[in-house]
XYZ file of C-alpha atoms in Angstrom:
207
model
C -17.222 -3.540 -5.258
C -18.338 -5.242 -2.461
C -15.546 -6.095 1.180
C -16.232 -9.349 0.260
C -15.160 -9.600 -3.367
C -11.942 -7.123 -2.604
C -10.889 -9.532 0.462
C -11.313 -12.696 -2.253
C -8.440 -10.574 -3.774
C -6.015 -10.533 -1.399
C -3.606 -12.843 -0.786
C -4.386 -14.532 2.635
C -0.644 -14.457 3.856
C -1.276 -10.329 4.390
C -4.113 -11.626 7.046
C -1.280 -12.305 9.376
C 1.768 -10.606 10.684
C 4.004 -14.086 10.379
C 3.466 -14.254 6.669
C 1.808 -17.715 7.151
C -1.542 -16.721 6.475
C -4.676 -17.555 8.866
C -6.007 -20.739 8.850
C -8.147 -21.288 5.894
C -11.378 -22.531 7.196
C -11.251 -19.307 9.927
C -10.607 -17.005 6.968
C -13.462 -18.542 5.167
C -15.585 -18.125 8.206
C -14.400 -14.095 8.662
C -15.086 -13.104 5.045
C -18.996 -14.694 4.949
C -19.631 -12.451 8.217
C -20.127 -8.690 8.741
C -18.233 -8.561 11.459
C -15.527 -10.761 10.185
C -14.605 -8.449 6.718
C -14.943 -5.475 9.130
C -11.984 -6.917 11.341
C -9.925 -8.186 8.210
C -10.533 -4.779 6.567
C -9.671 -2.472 9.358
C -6.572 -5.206 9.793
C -5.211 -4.096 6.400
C -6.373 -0.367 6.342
C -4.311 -0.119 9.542
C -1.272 -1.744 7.831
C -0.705 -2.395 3.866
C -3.674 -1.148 2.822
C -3.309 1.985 4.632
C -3.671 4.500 1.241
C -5.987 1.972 -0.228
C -8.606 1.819 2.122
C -7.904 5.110 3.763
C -10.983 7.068 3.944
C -12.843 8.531 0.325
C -15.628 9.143 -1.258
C -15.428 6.516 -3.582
C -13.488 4.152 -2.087
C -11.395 1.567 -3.679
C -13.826 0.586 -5.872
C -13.048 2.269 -9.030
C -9.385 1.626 -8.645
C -9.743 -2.341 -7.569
C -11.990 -2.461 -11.204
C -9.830 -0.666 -13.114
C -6.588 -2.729 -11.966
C -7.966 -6.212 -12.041
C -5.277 -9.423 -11.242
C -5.149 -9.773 -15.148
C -4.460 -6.378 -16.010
C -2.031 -6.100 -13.082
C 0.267 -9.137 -14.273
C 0.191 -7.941 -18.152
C 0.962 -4.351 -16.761
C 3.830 -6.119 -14.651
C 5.119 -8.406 -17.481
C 5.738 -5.120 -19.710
C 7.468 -3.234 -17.087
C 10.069 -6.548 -16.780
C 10.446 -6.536 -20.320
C 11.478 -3.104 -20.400
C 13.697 -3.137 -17.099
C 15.139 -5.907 -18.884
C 15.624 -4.415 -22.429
C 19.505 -3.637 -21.803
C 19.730 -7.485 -21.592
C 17.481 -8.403 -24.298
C 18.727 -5.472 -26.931
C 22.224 -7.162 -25.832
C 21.336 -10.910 -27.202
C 22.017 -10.949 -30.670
C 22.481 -14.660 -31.016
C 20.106 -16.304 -33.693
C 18.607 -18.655 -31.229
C 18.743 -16.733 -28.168
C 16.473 -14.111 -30.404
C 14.521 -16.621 -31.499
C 13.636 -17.850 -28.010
C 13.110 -14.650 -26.635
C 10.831 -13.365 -29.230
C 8.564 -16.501 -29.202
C 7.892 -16.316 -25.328
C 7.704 -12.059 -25.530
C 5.567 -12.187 -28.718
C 4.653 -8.672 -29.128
C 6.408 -7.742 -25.818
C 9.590 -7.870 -27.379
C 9.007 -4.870 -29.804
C 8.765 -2.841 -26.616
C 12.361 -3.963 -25.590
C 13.536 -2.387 -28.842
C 11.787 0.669 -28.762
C 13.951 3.189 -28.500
C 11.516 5.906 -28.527
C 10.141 4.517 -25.373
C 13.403 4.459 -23.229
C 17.392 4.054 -24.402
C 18.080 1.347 -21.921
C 21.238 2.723 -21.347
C 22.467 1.855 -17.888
C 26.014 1.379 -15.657
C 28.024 -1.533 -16.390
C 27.280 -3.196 -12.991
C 22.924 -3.172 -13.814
C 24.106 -4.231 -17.304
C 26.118 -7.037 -16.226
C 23.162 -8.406 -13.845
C 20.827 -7.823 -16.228
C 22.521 -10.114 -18.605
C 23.394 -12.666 -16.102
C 19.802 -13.100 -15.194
C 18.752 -13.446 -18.684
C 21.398 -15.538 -19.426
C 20.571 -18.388 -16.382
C 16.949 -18.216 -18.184
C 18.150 -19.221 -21.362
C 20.452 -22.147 -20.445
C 17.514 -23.492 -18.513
C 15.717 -25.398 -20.947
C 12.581 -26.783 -21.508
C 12.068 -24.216 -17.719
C 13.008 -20.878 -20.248
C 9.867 -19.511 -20.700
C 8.348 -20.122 -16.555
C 11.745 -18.894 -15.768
C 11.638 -15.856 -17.496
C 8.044 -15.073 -16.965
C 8.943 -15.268 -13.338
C 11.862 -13.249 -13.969
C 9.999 -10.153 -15.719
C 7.158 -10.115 -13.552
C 9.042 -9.818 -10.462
C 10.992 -6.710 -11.739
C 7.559 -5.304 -13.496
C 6.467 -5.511 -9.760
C 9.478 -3.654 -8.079
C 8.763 -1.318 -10.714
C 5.637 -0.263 -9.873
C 6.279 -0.358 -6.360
C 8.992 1.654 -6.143
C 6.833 4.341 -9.240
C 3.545 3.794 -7.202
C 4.649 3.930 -4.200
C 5.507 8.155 -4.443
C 3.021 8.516 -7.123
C 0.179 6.471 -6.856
C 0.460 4.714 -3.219
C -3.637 3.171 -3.381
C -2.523 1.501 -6.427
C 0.569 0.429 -4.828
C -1.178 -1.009 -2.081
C -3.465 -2.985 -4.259
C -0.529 -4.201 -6.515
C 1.248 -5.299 -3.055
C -1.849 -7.359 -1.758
C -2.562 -9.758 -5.014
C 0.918 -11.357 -4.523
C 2.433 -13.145 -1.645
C 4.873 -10.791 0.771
C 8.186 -11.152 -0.588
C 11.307 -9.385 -1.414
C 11.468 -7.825 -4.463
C 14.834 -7.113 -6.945
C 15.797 -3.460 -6.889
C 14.043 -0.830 -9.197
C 16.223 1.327 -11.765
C 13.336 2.207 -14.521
C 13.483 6.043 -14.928
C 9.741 7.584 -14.749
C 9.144 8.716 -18.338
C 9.904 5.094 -19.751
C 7.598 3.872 -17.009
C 4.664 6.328 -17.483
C 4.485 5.372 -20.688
C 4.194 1.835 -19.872
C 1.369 2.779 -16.920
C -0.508 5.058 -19.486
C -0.798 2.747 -22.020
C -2.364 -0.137 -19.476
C -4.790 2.184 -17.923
C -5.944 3.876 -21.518
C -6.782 0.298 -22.105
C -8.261 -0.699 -18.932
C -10.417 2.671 -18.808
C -11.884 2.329 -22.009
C -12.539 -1.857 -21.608
């Protein structure tokens, strides 16, 4: 993969240290010269990218093409849906199941699998669990963007908080395709994750 196509990648807002982003037309101009992706590169190898673009013999390459945007966002999505399986296993209301199954599709099996992980967790993560979920499904026609929102933000903290002792170039890389922003607190234990993690890269490996 070429400095050029990773940069495309990244959200521009990691280009500067205010969040704002540089100016469009001067990041356009940096990323169609040599000189320009060097600076932008060494930029993020010297901050977020630091295990991503730390030196290798293969680079990022490999990782960047095995974890593309798409893959990233479905791997997030399931990682919300099961963060947020003490919530969902908790709805039993005819229409509240109904909703929730026609947005998760196939998802929502996963929130039921108890072979995967028990969802058991302190009344306190239960309670905002359920209060999240619940402001999704009062909010209309807005459910399903809501709760998409919802999921992938916790399928991102996550990873990042997984990735981040395990596998810190993919952390990195999951970090640069979004905006900087806050994230909602982690509480996934590992096994539940990994399978989750393995089950996205089998199928990214073998696409």
């Amino acid at each position: 993969m070429s400095l050029d196509a990773l940069l495309a990648e990244v959200d521009p807002r990691w280009h500067a240290a205010d969040g704002e982003g540089l100016d469009e037309a001067l990041l356009h101009r940096a990323r169609r010269s040599r000189l320009g992706r060097r600076l932008l590169v060494g930029a993020l190898a010297d901050g977020p990218a630091s295990h991503l673009l730390a030196p290798s013999p293969d680079g990022p390459a490999a990782l960047v093409a095995r974890w593309s945007r798409t893959r990233l966002a479905a791997l997030h999505r399931d990682l919300g849906v099961l963060a947020y399986a003490p919530a969902i296993r908790a709805e039993v209301g005819r229409d509240a199941v109904k909703r929730l199954k026609a947005a998760l599709a196939s998802s929502y099996l996963l929130a039921l699998d108890r072979s995967v992980w028990d969802a058991k967790v302190d009344p306190t993560l239960q309670g905002r669990l359920s209060s999240t979920l619940a402001t999704t499904l009062a909010a209309g026609d807005a459910f399903a963007t809501q709760l998409s929102d919802v999921l992938e933000h916790q399928g991102r903290a996550e990873l990042q908080a997984w990735a981040c002792q395990r596998e810190p170039a993919l952390a990195d890389w999951a970090r640069l395709v979004y905006p900087p922003g806050a994230l909602p607190p982690a509480h996934l234990p590992e096994k539940p994750l990994l399978v989750v993690h393995t089950h996205h890269q089998n199928r990214a490996v073998a696409a």
